[in-house]
mmCIF file of C-alpha atoms and ligand atoms in Angstrom:
data_model
loop_
_atom_site.group_PDB
_atom_site.id
_atom_site.type_symbol
_atom_site.label_atom_id
_atom_site.label_comp_id
_atom_site.label_asym_id
_atom_site.label_seq_id
_atom_site.Cartn_x
_atom_site.Cartn_y
_atom_site.Cartn_z
ATOM 1 C CA MET A 8 36.383 10.705 17.734
ATOM 2 C CA TYR A 9 34.925 13.669 16.228
ATOM 3 C CA ASN A 10 32.872 17.001 17.949
ATOM 4 C CA THR A 11 30.382 16.719 15.280
ATOM 5 C CA ILE A 12 29.276 14.061 12.368
ATOM 6 C CA VAL A 13 26.486 15.516 9.832
ATOM 7 C CA VAL A 14 24.422 12.934 8.106
ATOM 8 C CA GLY A 15 23.490 13.923 4.796
ATOM 9 C CA ALA A 16 25.549 16.584 2.292
ATOM 10 C CA GLY A 17 22.271 18.021 0.603
ATOM 11 C CA GLN A 18 21.432 21.902 1.111
ATOM 12 C CA ALA A 19 20.870 21.511 5.179
ATOM 13 C CA GLY A 20 23.984 19.575 5.885
ATOM 14 C CA LEU A 21 26.197 21.692 3.462
ATOM 15 C CA SER A 22 24.553 24.860 5.292
ATOM 16 C CA ILE A 23 25.683 23.436 8.986
ATOM 17 C CA GLY A 24 29.024 22.555 7.615
ATOM 18 C CA TYR A 25 29.916 25.905 6.541
ATOM 19 C CA TYR A 26 28.669 27.239 10.044
ATOM 20 C CA LEU A 27 30.810 24.179 11.505
ATOM 21 C CA LYS A 28 33.855 25.388 9.833
ATOM 22 C CA LYS A 29 33.950 28.812 11.255
ATOM 23 C CA THR A 30 33.778 27.256 14.951
ATOM 24 C CA GLY A 31 37.216 25.377 14.193
ATOM 25 C CA ARG A 32 35.420 22.159 15.538
ATOM 26 C CA ASP A 33 36.726 18.739 14.281
ATOM 27 C CA TYR A 34 33.655 17.599 12.005
ATOM 28 C CA LEU A 35 32.848 15.305 9.228
ATOM 29 C CA ILE A 36 29.642 15.178 6.515
ATOM 30 C CA LEU A 37 28.744 11.607 5.640
ATOM 31 C CA ASP A 38 26.392 11.166 2.575
ATOM 32 C CA MET A 39 25.498 7.989 0.831
ATOM 33 C CA ASN A 40 25.390 9.234 -2.712
ATOM 34 C CA GLN A 41 28.282 9.264 -5.271
ATOM 35 C CA GLU A 42 28.305 13.020 -5.629
ATOM 36 C CA ILE A 43 27.004 16.367 -3.839
ATOM 37 C CA GLY A 44 23.819 17.565 -5.519
ATOM 38 C CA GLN A 45 22.669 14.330 -7.068
ATOM 39 C CA VAL A 46 19.313 14.758 -5.209
ATOM 40 C CA TRP A 47 18.440 17.667 -7.394
ATOM 41 C CA ARG A 48 20.251 16.010 -10.257
ATOM 42 C CA GLU A 49 17.939 13.022 -10.052
ATOM 43 C CA ARG A 50 14.791 15.054 -10.290
ATOM 44 C CA TYR A 51 12.637 15.322 -13.307
ATOM 45 C CA ASP A 52 14.320 17.056 -16.140
ATOM 46 C CA SER A 53 12.015 19.902 -16.522
ATOM 47 C CA LEU A 54 12.047 20.920 -13.123
ATOM 48 C CA ILE A 55 12.364 24.713 -12.602
ATOM 49 C CA LEU A 56 12.622 26.118 -9.072
ATOM 50 C CA PHE A 57 9.554 28.139 -7.801
ATOM 51 C CA THR A 58 11.830 30.054 -5.563
ATOM 52 C CA SER A 59 14.133 32.661 -7.486
ATOM 53 C CA LYS A 60 18.255 32.962 -7.646
ATOM 54 C CA GLN A 61 17.696 35.496 -4.793
ATOM 55 C CA TYR A 62 16.012 32.898 -2.858
ATOM 56 C CA SER A 63 17.566 29.949 -3.726
ATOM 57 C CA SER A 64 20.989 30.378 -1.871
ATOM 58 C CA LEU A 65 22.957 29.005 1.068
ATOM 59 C CA PRO A 66 24.874 31.406 3.465
ATOM 60 C CA GLY A 67 28.040 32.814 2.267
ATOM 61 C CA LEU A 68 27.360 32.233 -1.409
ATOM 62 C CA THR A 69 25.179 33.883 -3.824
ATOM 63 C CA LEU A 70 23.769 31.769 -6.741
ATOM 64 C CA GLU A 71 24.676 33.619 -10.070
ATOM 65 C CA GLY A 72 22.323 35.439 -12.231
ATOM 66 C CA ASP A 73 19.236 37.659 -12.563
ATOM 67 C CA PRO A 74 18.160 37.617 -8.696
ATOM 68 C CA ASN A 75 14.586 37.227 -10.065
ATOM 69 C CA SER A 76 14.795 34.711 -12.505
ATOM 70 C CA LEU A 77 14.387 30.960 -11.590
ATOM 71 C CA PRO A 78 16.860 28.632 -11.462
ATOM 72 C CA THR A 79 16.771 24.846 -13.122
ATOM 73 C CA LYS A 80 17.627 21.884 -10.959
ATOM 74 C CA ASP A 81 20.489 21.174 -12.502
ATOM 75 C CA GLU A 82 21.808 24.890 -11.596
ATOM 76 C CA ILE A 83 21.158 24.218 -8.116
ATOM 77 C CA SER A 84 22.980 20.772 -8.363
ATOM 78 C CA THR A 85 26.088 22.315 -9.528
ATOM 79 C CA TYR A 86 25.852 24.939 -6.995
ATOM 80 C CA LEU A 87 25.945 22.897 -4.331
ATOM 81 C CA LYS A 88 28.779 21.077 -5.511
ATOM 82 C CA ARG A 89 30.620 24.699 -5.785
ATOM 83 C CA TYR A 90 29.628 25.622 -2.571
ATOM 84 C CA ALA A 91 31.203 22.239 -0.903
ATOM 85 C CA GLU A 92 34.549 22.858 -2.870
ATOM 86 C CA MET A 93 34.658 26.571 -2.200
ATOM 87 C CA TYR A 94 34.254 26.201 1.599
ATOM 88 C CA ASP A 95 36.489 22.925 1.417
ATOM 89 C CA LEU A 96 33.792 21.270 3.352
ATOM 90 C CA PRO A 97 34.791 17.544 4.640
ATOM 91 C CA VAL A 98 32.115 15.523 2.852
ATOM 92 C CA LYS A 99 32.756 11.774 2.875
ATOM 93 C CA LEU A 100 30.865 10.268 -0.245
ATOM 94 C CA ASN A 101 29.333 6.874 -0.697
ATOM 95 C CA THR A 102 29.366 6.440 2.977
ATOM 96 C CA GLU A 103 25.659 5.039 4.291
ATOM 97 C CA VAL A 104 24.947 5.694 7.995
ATOM 98 C CA TYR A 105 22.606 2.735 8.935
ATOM 99 C CA GLN A 106 22.703 2.764 12.666
ATOM 100 C CA ILE A 107 23.200 5.813 15.263
ATOM 101 C CA LYS A 108 23.922 4.564 19.001
ATOM 102 C CA LYS A 109 24.150 6.381 22.100
ATOM 103 C CA THR A 110 26.597 4.958 24.868
ATOM 104 C CA GLY A 111 27.064 7.472 27.581
ATOM 105 C CA LYS A 112 27.765 10.929 26.304
ATOM 106 C CA TYR A 113 28.879 9.737 22.895
ATOM 107 C CA PHE A 114 27.344 8.603 19.746
ATOM 108 C CA THR A 115 28.438 5.750 17.715
ATOM 109 C CA ILE A 116 27.669 5.982 13.890
ATOM 110 C CA SER A 117 27.899 2.601 11.777
ATOM 111 C CA THR A 118 28.031 3.041 8.228
ATOM 112 C CA ASN A 119 28.711 0.785 5.120
ATOM 113 C CA GLN A 120 32.584 2.330 5.408
ATOM 114 C CA LEU A 121 33.873 2.833 8.672
ATOM 115 C CA GLU A 122 32.574 3.259 12.248
ATOM 116 C CA TYR A 123 32.697 6.799 13.585
ATOM 117 C CA LYS A 124 32.264 8.138 17.181
ATOM 118 C CA ALA A 125 31.019 12.089 17.921
ATOM 119 C CA LYS A 126 29.760 14.019 20.546
ATOM 120 C CA ASN A 127 27.257 15.605 18.641
ATOM 121 C CA VAL A 128 25.407 14.259 15.657
ATOM 122 C CA ILE A 129 23.170 16.563 13.214
ATOM 123 C CA ILE A 130 21.006 14.589 10.906
ATOM 124 C CA ALA A 131 20.177 16.275 7.632
ATOM 125 C CA THR A 132 19.147 13.611 5.625
ATOM 126 C CA GLY A 133 16.357 15.375 3.859
ATOM 127 C CA PRO A 134 12.362 15.447 4.244
ATOM 128 C CA PHE A 135 11.820 13.414 1.332
ATOM 129 C CA GLN A 136 13.202 9.877 2.009
ATOM 130 C CA HIS A 137 11.041 7.264 0.486
ATOM 131 C CA PRO A 138 7.992 7.510 -1.879
ATOM 132 C CA LYS A 139 4.457 7.259 -0.138
ATOM 133 C CA ILE A 140 2.126 5.466 -2.503
ATOM 134 C CA PRO A 141 -1.267 4.545 -1.487
ATOM 135 C CA VAL A 142 -1.890 0.705 -0.527
ATOM 136 C CA PHE A 143 -4.680 0.134 -3.293
ATOM 137 C CA ALA A 144 -1.871 0.933 -6.336
ATOM 138 C CA LYS A 145 -1.012 -2.949 -5.999
ATOM 139 C CA ASN A 146 -4.547 -3.558 -7.287
ATOM 140 C CA LEU A 147 -3.704 -1.951 -10.678
ATOM 141 C CA SER A 148 -2.686 -4.797 -13.329
ATOM 142 C CA SER A 149 1.041 -4.933 -14.775
ATOM 143 C CA ASP A 150 -0.447 -3.539 -17.852
ATOM 144 C CA VAL A 151 -0.601 -0.109 -16.396
ATOM 145 C CA LEU A 152 2.849 1.673 -16.199
ATOM 146 C CA GLN A 153 3.175 3.288 -12.295
ATOM 147 C CA LEU A 154 5.880 5.614 -11.511
ATOM 148 C CA HIS A 155 6.208 7.721 -8.218
ATOM 149 C CA SER A 156 7.147 11.389 -9.075
ATOM 150 C CA SER A 157 10.493 10.580 -7.759
ATOM 151 C CA GLU A 158 11.086 8.276 -10.446
ATOM 152 C CA TYR A 159 9.551 10.259 -13.087
ATOM 153 C CA ARG A 160 12.146 12.042 -15.596
ATOM 154 C CA ASN A 161 10.313 13.052 -18.974
ATOM 155 C CA PRO A 162 7.186 11.534 -20.685
ATOM 156 C CA THR A 163 9.554 9.114 -22.742
ATOM 157 C CA GLN A 164 9.294 6.809 -19.932
ATOM 158 C CA LEU A 165 5.261 6.471 -20.466
ATOM 159 C CA ILE A 166 3.838 3.854 -22.298
ATOM 160 C CA GLU A 167 1.131 4.421 -24.987
ATOM 161 C CA GLY A 168 -1.974 5.870 -23.962
ATOM 162 C CA ASN A 169 -3.295 8.279 -21.345
ATOM 163 C CA VAL A 170 -1.865 9.584 -17.935
ATOM 164 C CA LEU A 171 -3.306 9.941 -14.667
ATOM 165 C CA VAL A 172 -1.291 11.876 -12.134
ATOM 166 C CA VAL A 173 -2.398 11.220 -8.463
ATOM 167 C CA GLY A 174 -1.557 14.409 -6.324
ATOM 168 C CA GLY A 175 -2.468 18.090 -6.562
ATOM 169 C CA GLY A 176 0.968 19.793 -5.116
ATOM 170 C CA ASN A 177 3.440 21.658 -7.328
ATOM 171 C CA SER A 178 5.059 18.191 -8.581
ATOM 172 C CA GLY A 179 1.873 16.870 -9.599
ATOM 173 C CA ALA A 180 0.561 20.007 -11.241
ATOM 174 C CA GLN A 181 4.002 20.358 -12.897
ATOM 175 C CA ILE A 182 4.275 16.961 -14.372
ATOM 176 C CA ALA A 183 0.667 16.912 -15.338
ATOM 177 C CA THR A 184 0.985 19.881 -17.170
ATOM 178 C CA GLU A 185 4.225 18.486 -19.120
ATOM 179 C CA VAL A 186 2.456 15.277 -19.942
ATOM 180 C CA SER A 187 -0.630 17.294 -20.995
ATOM 181 C CA LYS A 188 1.244 18.432 -24.381
ATOM 182 C CA GLU A 189 0.839 14.879 -25.718
ATOM 183 C CA ARG A 190 -1.475 12.791 -23.581
ATOM 184 C CA THR A 191 -5.003 12.977 -22.573
ATOM 185 C CA THR A 192 -4.218 13.825 -18.999
ATOM 186 C CA TYR A 193 -6.186 13.482 -15.502
ATOM 187 C CA LEU A 194 -5.079 15.168 -12.141
ATOM 188 C CA SER A 195 -6.410 13.532 -9.226
ATOM 189 C CA THR A 196 -6.662 16.131 -6.244
ATOM 190 C CA SER A 197 -8.578 16.024 -3.254
ATOM 191 C CA GLN A 198 -8.605 19.716 -2.706
ATOM 192 C CA LYS A 199 -9.608 22.749 -5.249
ATOM 193 C CA LEU A 200 -6.335 23.888 -6.312
ATOM 194 C CA ARG A 201 -5.208 27.446 -5.757
ATOM 195 C CA TYR A 202 -2.987 29.252 -8.098
ATOM 196 C CA MET A 203 -0.133 31.782 -7.546
ATOM 197 C CA PRO A 204 1.974 33.456 -10.208
ATOM 198 C CA LEU A 205 5.501 33.347 -10.005
ATOM 199 C CA HIS A 206 6.372 36.943 -10.506
ATOM 200 C CA ILE A 207 4.347 40.078 -9.777
ATOM 201 C CA GLY A 208 5.758 42.906 -11.713
ATOM 202 C CA LYS A 209 9.484 42.154 -12.445
ATOM 203 C CA ARG A 210 9.687 40.714 -9.025
ATOM 204 C CA SER A 211 9.427 36.976 -7.907
ATOM 205 C CA MET A 212 6.731 36.007 -5.756
ATOM 206 C CA PHE A 213 9.408 35.224 -3.003
ATOM 207 C CA TRP A 214 10.375 38.603 -2.859
ATOM 208 C CA TRP A 215 6.946 39.689 -1.979
ATOM 209 C CA PHE A 216 6.600 36.946 0.263
ATOM 210 C CA ASP A 217 9.540 38.149 1.933
ATOM 211 C CA LYS A 218 8.078 41.760 2.136
ATOM 212 C CA ILE A 219 4.987 40.849 3.699
ATOM 213 C CA GLY A 220 6.520 38.629 6.585
ATOM 214 C CA ILE A 221 5.583 35.264 5.260
ATOM 215 C CA LEU A 222 9.149 33.975 5.083
ATOM 216 C CA SER A 223 9.871 35.150 8.571
ATOM 217 C CA ALA A 224 6.520 33.733 10.035
ATOM 218 C CA SER A 225 7.447 31.135 12.691
ATOM 219 C CA SER A 226 5.479 27.837 12.469
ATOM 220 C CA SER A 227 3.760 28.958 15.813
ATOM 221 C CA SER A 228 2.746 32.243 14.800
ATOM 222 C CA PHE A 229 -0.849 33.274 13.498
ATOM 223 C CA LEU A 230 0.411 33.526 10.144
ATOM 224 C CA GLY A 231 2.538 30.494 10.196
ATOM 225 C CA LYS A 232 -0.206 28.308 11.357
ATOM 226 C CA ARG A 233 -2.609 29.631 8.642
ATOM 227 C CA ILE A 234 0.112 29.102 5.903
ATOM 228 C CA GLN A 235 0.285 25.516 7.156
ATOM 229 C CA LYS A 236 -3.292 24.854 7.267
ATOM 230 C CA GLN A 237 -3.489 25.911 3.732
ATOM 231 C CA GLY A 238 -0.586 24.071 2.140
ATOM 232 C CA ASP A 239 1.373 25.538 -0.885
ATOM 233 C CA PRO A 240 -0.309 27.099 -3.818
ATOM 234 C CA ILE A 241 0.549 25.821 -7.298
ATOM 235 C CA PHE A 242 3.225 28.442 -8.221
ATOM 236 C CA GLY A 243 3.121 29.469 -12.046
ATOM 237 C CA ASN A 244 0.429 30.900 -14.303
ATOM 238 C CA ASP A 245 1.424 28.473 -16.927
ATOM 239 C CA LEU A 246 0.394 25.698 -14.905
ATOM 240 C CA LYS A 247 -2.691 27.528 -14.106
ATOM 241 C CA GLU A 248 -3.607 27.879 -18.153
ATOM 242 C CA ALA A 249 -2.740 24.491 -18.834
ATOM 243 C CA ILE A 250 -5.211 23.241 -16.062
ATOM 244 C CA VAL A 251 -7.943 25.737 -16.776
ATOM 245 C CA GLU A 252 -7.927 25.477 -20.436
ATOM 246 C CA LYS A 253 -8.619 21.748 -19.723
ATOM 247 C CA ASN A 254 -5.591 20.082 -21.337
ATOM 248 C CA VAL A 255 -5.247 18.467 -17.963
ATOM 249 C CA LYS A 256 -8.751 17.088 -16.574
ATOM 250 C CA ILE A 257 -9.325 17.527 -13.038
ATOM 251 C CA VAL A 258 -10.655 14.619 -11.403
ATOM 252 C CA GLY A 259 -11.430 14.008 -7.560
ATOM 253 C CA ARG A 260 -9.655 12.146 -4.867
ATOM 254 C CA ALA A 261 -8.371 8.686 -6.291
ATOM 255 C CA PHE A 262 -9.360 5.877 -3.733
ATOM 256 C CA ASP A 263 -9.369 2.727 -5.428
ATOM 257 C CA ALA A 264 -8.075 0.705 -8.105
ATOM 258 C CA LYS A 265 -8.724 -2.545 -10.185
ATOM 259 C CA GLY A 266 -7.124 -3.876 -13.055
ATOM 260 C CA THR A 267 -6.908 -0.897 -15.239
ATOM 261 C CA THR A 268 -9.174 1.124 -13.591
ATOM 262 C CA VAL A 269 -8.974 3.980 -10.961
ATOM 263 C CA PHE A 270 -11.910 4.792 -9.004
ATOM 264 C CA VAL A 271 -12.078 8.601 -8.262
ATOM 265 C CA LYS A 272 -14.380 10.454 -6.075
ATOM 266 C CA GLU A 273 -17.504 12.133 -8.001
ATOM 267 C CA GLN A 274 -16.532 10.633 -11.031
ATOM 268 C CA ASP A 275 -17.284 7.131 -12.221
ATOM 269 C CA GLN A 276 -13.991 5.345 -13.106
ATOM 270 C CA LEU A 277 -11.146 6.050 -15.408
ATOM 271 C CA LYS A 278 -9.323 3.324 -17.793
ATOM 272 C CA ILE A 279 -5.975 4.249 -17.306
ATOM 273 C CA GLN A 280 -2.577 3.182 -18.819
ATOM 274 C CA ASN A 281 -0.124 5.391 -17.063
ATOM 275 C CA VAL A 282 -0.006 6.507 -13.234
ATOM 276 C CA ILE A 283 2.264 8.872 -11.784
ATOM 277 C CA TRP A 284 2.231 9.098 -8.031
ATOM 278 C CA ALA A 285 2.782 12.502 -6.823
ATOM 279 C CA THR A 286 1.501 11.685 -3.372
ATOM 280 C CA GLY A 287 4.499 12.688 -1.415
ATOM 281 C CA PHE A 288 7.094 10.989 0.798
ATOM 282 C CA LYS A 289 7.649 9.261 4.220
ATOM 283 C CA PRO A 290 10.389 10.033 6.671
ATOM 284 C CA ASP A 291 12.926 7.047 7.469
ATOM 285 C CA TYR A 292 14.893 7.395 10.532
ATOM 286 C CA GLU A 293 15.361 3.474 11.267
ATOM 287 C CA PHE A 294 18.842 4.310 11.777
ATOM 288 C CA LEU A 295 17.996 5.811 14.852
ATOM 289 C CA GLY A 296 16.140 2.928 15.807
ATOM 290 C CA THR A 297 18.089 2.204 19.379
ATOM 291 C CA ILE A 298 17.451 5.908 20.521
ATOM 292 C CA GLU A 299 14.430 5.984 22.247
ATOM 293 C CA GLY A 300 12.097 8.847 22.495
ATOM 294 C CA VAL A 301 13.626 10.816 19.553
ATOM 295 C CA ILE A 302 10.832 9.862 16.893
ATOM 296 C CA ASN A 303 7.150 10.001 17.378
ATOM 297 C CA HIS A 304 4.597 7.323 16.207
ATOM 298 C CA HIS A 305 4.118 8.645 12.993
ATOM 299 C CA GLY A 306 7.631 8.589 12.176
ATOM 300 C CA PHE A 307 8.764 12.008 12.356
ATOM 301 C CA PRO A 308 11.416 13.542 14.894
ATOM 302 C CA ILE A 309 10.314 14.988 18.423
ATOM 303 C CA HIS A 310 12.156 18.501 18.659
ATOM 304 C CA LYS A 311 12.263 22.094 19.351
ATOM 305 C CA ARG A 312 13.925 24.162 16.362
ATOM 306 C CA GLY A 313 16.090 21.007 15.695
ATOM 307 C CA ILE A 314 16.856 20.287 19.096
ATOM 308 C CA SER A 315 16.083 16.324 19.790
ATOM 309 C CA THR A 316 15.281 15.417 23.410
ATOM 310 C CA ILE A 317 18.709 13.432 23.484
ATOM 311 C CA GLU A 318 21.575 15.224 24.396
ATOM 312 C CA GLY A 319 23.932 16.481 21.316
ATOM 313 C CA LEU A 320 21.358 14.833 18.664
ATOM 314 C CA PHE A 321 19.630 17.396 16.362
ATOM 315 C CA PHE A 322 17.808 17.732 13.152
ATOM 316 C CA LEU A 323 18.266 20.315 10.156
ATOM 317 C CA GLY A 324 16.052 20.872 7.053
ATOM 318 C CA LEU A 325 12.611 19.304 8.411
ATOM 319 C CA PRO A 326 9.636 20.914 6.982
ATOM 320 C CA TRP A 327 8.274 23.569 9.291
ATOM 321 C CA GLN A 328 11.264 23.037 11.537
ATOM 322 C CA HIS A 329 10.918 26.862 12.474
ATOM 323 C CA ARG A 330 9.664 28.627 9.386
ATOM 324 C CA ARG A 331 8.121 27.959 5.889
ATOM 325 C CA GLY A 332 11.618 28.017 4.754
ATOM 326 C CA SER A 333 12.985 25.394 6.846
ATOM 327 C CA ALA A 334 13.164 22.961 4.122
ATOM 328 C CA LEU A 335 13.799 25.150 1.118
ATOM 329 C CA LEU A 336 17.066 26.569 0.349
ATOM 330 C CA GLN A 337 16.188 30.068 1.100
ATOM 331 C CA GLY A 338 15.536 29.312 4.742
ATOM 332 C CA ILE A 339 17.947 26.517 5.644
ATOM 333 C CA GLY A 340 20.774 28.906 6.326
ATOM 334 C CA TYR A 341 18.754 30.704 9.558
ATOM 335 C CA ASP A 342 17.991 27.361 10.966
ATOM 336 C CA ALA A 343 21.573 26.229 10.758
ATOM 337 C CA LYS A 344 22.928 29.709 12.214
ATOM 338 C CA PHE A 345 20.455 28.855 15.138
ATOM 339 C CA LEU A 346 21.795 25.110 15.707
ATOM 340 C CA ILE A 347 25.431 26.438 15.685
ATOM 341 C CA ASN A 348 24.606 29.186 18.290
ATOM 342 C CA HIS A 349 23.061 26.675 20.343
ATOM 343 C CA LEU A 350 26.013 24.019 20.136
ATOM 344 C CA ARG A 351 28.487 26.834 20.884
ATOM 345 C CA GLN A 352 26.695 27.242 24.244
HETATM 346 C C1 FAD B 425 10.125 18.396 -7.143
HETATM 347 C C2 FAD B 425 10.747 19.085 -5.701
HETATM 348 C C3 FAD B 425 10.867 20.798 -6.034
HETATM 349 C C4 FAD B 425 11.365 21.498 -5.282
HETATM 350 N N1 FAD B 425 11.306 22.979 -5.425
HETATM 351 C C5 FAD B 425 11.780 23.698 -4.426
HETATM 352 C C6 FAD B 425 12.123 25.119 -4.883
HETATM 353 O O1 FAD B 425 11.696 25.465 -5.731
HETATM 354 N N2 FAD B 425 13.025 25.815 -3.975
HETATM 355 C C7 FAD B 425 13.427 25.320 -2.712
HETATM 356 O O2 FAD B 425 13.967 26.013 -1.743
HETATM 357 N N3 FAD B 425 13.292 24.118 -2.495
HETATM 358 C C8 FAD B 425 12.481 23.207 -3.285
HETATM 359 N N4 FAD B 425 12.327 21.830 -3.162
HETATM 360 C C9 FAD B 425 12.543 21.595 -1.325
HETATM 361 C C10 FAD B 425 13.702 21.205 -0.979
HETATM 362 O O3 FAD B 425 14.731 22.480 -1.305
HETATM 363 C C11 FAD B 425 14.414 20.070 -1.396
HETATM 364 O O4 FAD B 425 13.750 18.681 -0.974
HETATM 365 C C12 FAD B 425 15.907 19.622 -0.755
HETATM 366 O O5 FAD B 425 16.464 18.714 -1.435
HETATM 367 C C13 FAD B 425 16.106 19.431 0.668
HETATM 368 O O6 FAD B 425 17.502 19.342 1.538
HETATM 369 P P1 FAD B 425 18.045 18.526 2.306
HETATM 370 O O7 FAD B 425 19.477 18.729 2.482
HETATM 371 O O8 FAD B 425 17.068 18.893 3.542
HETATM 372 O O9 FAD B 425 17.645 17.168 1.816
HETATM 373 P P2 FAD B 425 18.396 16.342 0.748
HETATM 374 O O10 FAD B 425 18.706 17.384 -0.863
HETATM 375 O O11 FAD B 425 17.616 15.090 0.234
HETATM 376 O O12 FAD B 425 20.057 15.903 1.072
HETATM 377 C C14 FAD B 425 19.697 14.788 1.881
HETATM 378 C C15 FAD B 425 21.199 14.022 1.951
HETATM 379 O O13 FAD B 425 20.954 12.872 2.868
HETATM 380 C C16 FAD B 425 21.798 11.820 2.354
HETATM 381 N N5 FAD B 425 21.521 10.621 3.348
HETATM 382 C C17 FAD B 425 20.047 10.233 3.408
HETATM 383 N N6 FAD B 425 19.970 9.477 4.271
HETATM 384 C C18 FAD B 425 21.250 9.169 4.501
HETATM 385 C C19 FAD B 425 22.019 8.169 5.396
HETATM 386 N N7 FAD B 425 21.274 7.253 6.036
HETATM 387 N N8 FAD B 425 23.346 8.118 5.165
HETATM 388 C C20 FAD B 425 24.005 9.020 4.618
HETATM 389 N N9 FAD B 425 23.431 9.884 3.664
HETATM 390 C C21 FAD B 425 22.019 10.077 3.588
HETATM 391 C C22 FAD B 425 21.146 11.702 0.967
HETATM 392 O O14 FAD B 425 22.063 11.036 0.093
HETATM 393 C C23 FAD B 425 21.130 13.264 0.533
HETATM 394 O O15 FAD B 425 22.371 13.716 -0.091
HETATM 395 C C24 FAD B 425 11.825 20.852 -3.983
HETATM 396 C C25 FAD B 425 11.599 19.850 -3.732
HETATM 397 C C26 FAD B 425 10.909 18.742 -4.571
HETATM 398 C C27 FAD B 425 10.912 17.310 -4.454
#
């Protein structure tokens, strides 16, 4: 019997692990991956973070290097591993949780290895679980190569011909810019793209966000609501240049497909050889299926700052769990500390 079981050893699970260690409680962090940092390691090769090093650190360990420079995804992967080692966090890898049940005051956590019992469970399985791909993708013929952004690594995976990237978020814009260096590239987006530089003067954009209160705005504040409504801009002038200089051709929202054709709004049809779906992710909390009233009908947790409706069950790392930074490296420590203070009480 453990006091607390944490599911997930990404930045969220490790941050709460750091604080749990300080409480002296008996706890364990379970993760189905083979190594810590694997989630970051498996993201596309050219990924460079939009948060500078100063804003990419977890509590208790500063990410080395110029605080205004931008880390690569592999630097973060290595950093997370070092973090777990430095604080000797009790992580059990290769352990997939497939069911969590509550009987009386205690939880039973079933995994592909052992069964565990705990008084508290903290779900830190990340906001990006399953690729979300539009239904019409299945109308495309097998002549078209389709990849979700989570499967994309680099342009060598593509077959000959043009590329349509669907989704105008940061991943979509970055991937489109990369492939446009060697291919005719379209970027399908339902909204007008807004751009923001990564630095102003010598300071990273996140330094300015911090100073003007964007990072500390809560989800229910006026500023927080406005930022949520607007969504993230595209970070980086290099992306803006590539897109505005028309290396990447912007097209409207993709809404249907047939054979090798994709239909996009305000445009005719595009004959396409490669499609990259940068269309986001779906949550997956199937392992909580036996616990009623904890997941809403859209599949998202019902909670207040990570505290669920079920005693002893918590979430960490949800987008806008409390602030913009809740699902970012910079903000996770703040939410983890809040949960620990709650658990202490
Ligand atoms: C392309 C991209 C770029 C990003 N850029 C930035 C950036 O610049 N700056 C920034 O701060 N953030 C960025 N993020 C966002 C964010 O930092 C990451 O998504 C981060 O990985 C989330 O951390 P997490 O710990 O919540 O989840 P994850 O890192 O996803 O970790 C969750 C862990 O839970 C484990 N797990 C899941 N289900 C189970 C289960 N059933 N049983 C056991 N283990 C399980 C997984 O194996 C995984 O190790 C980016 C995200 C993406 C996708």
